[in-house]
Each structure stands twice: as C-alpha cells, then as structure tokens.
C-alpha cells in the first residue's frame, strides 16, 4: 500500500508558487486518515517548512473531500 495516494489520502495540500514556478500538490499520509484534520495540516506544514518549495510559495490551500478547509498566505 502506498504512503500517499490521491484516492485514499484525507487531505490535499495545494502549493501555489511565485511566478514562473510550477505549483505542487501534496497528499497527506494515508496512515494519518483517522486523525483530526487540523493535526494532519499541522504535520504537513512542518514537513513543508523544511522543503525547498517553502521559499518560493505564496499560498497554501488545504482540501478535504474536494472542499477548501484552510488557506495560509505566506
């Protein structure tokens, strides 16, 4: 079983980058699906802050079941 999967992960994180950079999509780990959505978002943000994308990002959006549940502007 994969760690991340669009059809099985609870949270989708869309990373909107600054101009001329490719946007990215991250999925929450499947083993965290039973957790509270806010806790999953917090753990995804901790991992994101250590990634190179963090320096070139404008907005991060979090989706659950296709609905926007949180947004963070950087």
Coordinates of N, CA, C and O in Angstrom, one line a residue, residues 18-53:
X18 N 5.3 31.3 -6.5 CA 5.5 32.6 -7.1 C 5.6 32.4 -8.6 O 5.8 31.3 -9.1
X19 N 5.6 33.5 -9.4 CA 5.6 33.5 -10.8 C 6.7 32.6 -11.4 O 7.8 32.5 -10.8
X20 N 6.4 32.0 -12.5 CA 7.4 31.1 -13.3 C 7.8 29.9 -12.6 O 8.8 29.2 -13.0
X21 N 7.2 29.5 -11.5 CA 7.5 28.3 -10.8 C 6.3 27.4 -10.9 O 5.2 27.8 -11.0
X22 N 6.6 26.1 -10.9 CA 5.5 25.1 -11.0 C 4.8 25.0 -9.7 O 5.4 24.8 -8.7
X23 N 3.4 25.0 -9.7 CA 2.7 24.7 -8.5 C 2.8 23.2 -8.2 O 3.2 22.4 -9.0
X24 N 2.5 22.9 -6.9 CA 2.7 21.5 -6.5 C 1.5 21.0 -5.7 O 0.7 21.9 -5.1
X25 N 1.3 19.7 -5.6 CA 0.2 19.1 -4.8 C 0.8 18.1 -4.0 O 1.6 17.2 -4.5
X26 N 0.6 18.1 -2.7 CA 1.0 17.1 -1.7 C -0.3 16.4 -1.1 O -1.3 17.1 -0.9
X27 N -0.1 15.1 -0.8 CA -1.2 14.4 -0.2 C -0.8 14.0 1.2 O 0.4 13.7 1.4
X28 N -1.7 14.0 2.1 CA -1.4 13.5 3.5 C -1.1 12.0 3.5 O -1.7 11.3 2.7
X29 N -0.3 11.6 4.5 CA -0.1 10.2 4.6 C -1.3 9.4 4.9 O -2.1 9.9 5.8
X30 N -1.6 8.3 4.3 CA -2.8 7.5 4.5 C -2.9 7.1 5.9 O -4.0 7.0 6.5
X31 N -1.8 6.8 6.6 CA -1.8 6.3 8.0 C -2.3 7.4 8.9 O -2.6 7.1 10.1
X32 N -2.4 8.6 8.5 CA -2.9 9.7 9.3 C -4.4 10.0 9.1 O -5.0 10.9 9.8
X33 N -5.1 9.2 8.3 CA -6.5 9.5 8.0 C -7.4 9.5 9.2 O -8.4 10.2 9.1
X34 N -7.1 8.8 10.2 CA -8.0 8.8 11.4 C -7.8 10.0 12.3 O -8.6 10.2 13.2
X35 N -6.8 10.7 12.0 CA -6.5 11.9 12.9 C -7.5 13.1 12.5 O -8.0 13.1 11.4
X36 N -7.5 14.0 13.4 CA -8.3 15.3 13.2 C -7.6 16.0 12.0 O -6.4 16.0 11.9
X37 N -8.4 16.6 11.2 CA -7.9 17.3 10.0 C -6.9 18.4 10.4 O -5.8 18.6 9.7
X38 N -7.1 19.1 11.5 CA -6.2 20.2 11.9 C -4.8 19.6 12.2 O -3.8 20.2 11.9
X39 N -4.8 18.5 12.9 CA -3.5 17.8 13.2 C -2.8 17.4 12.0 O -1.5 17.5 11.9
X40 N -3.5 16.9 11.0 CA -2.8 16.5 9.8 C -2.2 17.7 9.1 O -1.1 17.7 8.6
X41 N -3.0 18.8 9.0 CA -2.5 20.0 8.4 C -1.2 20.5 9.1 O -0.3 20.9 8.4
X42 N -1.2 20.5 10.4 CA 0.0 20.9 11.2 C 1.2 20.1 10.8 O 2.3 20.6 10.6
X43 N 1.0 18.8 10.7 CA 2.1 17.9 10.4 C 2.6 18.1 9.0 O 3.8 18.1 8.7
X44 N 1.7 18.4 8.1 CA 2.1 18.6 6.7 C 2.8 20.0 6.6 O 3.8 20.1 5.8
X45 N 2.4 21.0 7.3 CA 3.1 22.3 7.3 C 4.5 22.1 7.9 O 5.5 22.8 7.4
X46 N 4.7 21.3 8.9 CA 6.0 21.1 9.5 C 7.0 20.5 8.4 O 8.1 20.9 8.3
X47 N 6.5 19.5 7.7 CA 7.3 18.9 6.6 C 7.6 19.9 5.5 O 8.7 20.0 5.0
X48 N 6.5 20.7 5.2 CA 6.7 21.7 4.1 C 7.7 22.8 4.4 O 8.5 23.2 3.6
X49 N 7.8 23.2 5.7 CA 8.7 24.3 6.1 C 10.1 23.9 5.9 O 11.0 24.8 5.7
X50 N 10.4 22.6 5.8 CA 11.8 22.1 5.6 C 12.1 21.9 4.2 O 13.3 21.6 3.8
X51 N 11.2 22.0 3.3 CA 11.3 21.7 1.9 C 11.7 23.0 1.1 O 11.4 24.1 1.5
X52 N 12.4 22.8 0.0 CA 12.9 24.0 -0.8 C 11.7 24.8 -1.4 O 11.8 26.0 -1.6
X53 N 10.5 24.2 -1.6 CA 9.4 24.9 -2.0 C 8.9 26.0 -1.1 O 8.3 27.0 -1.5

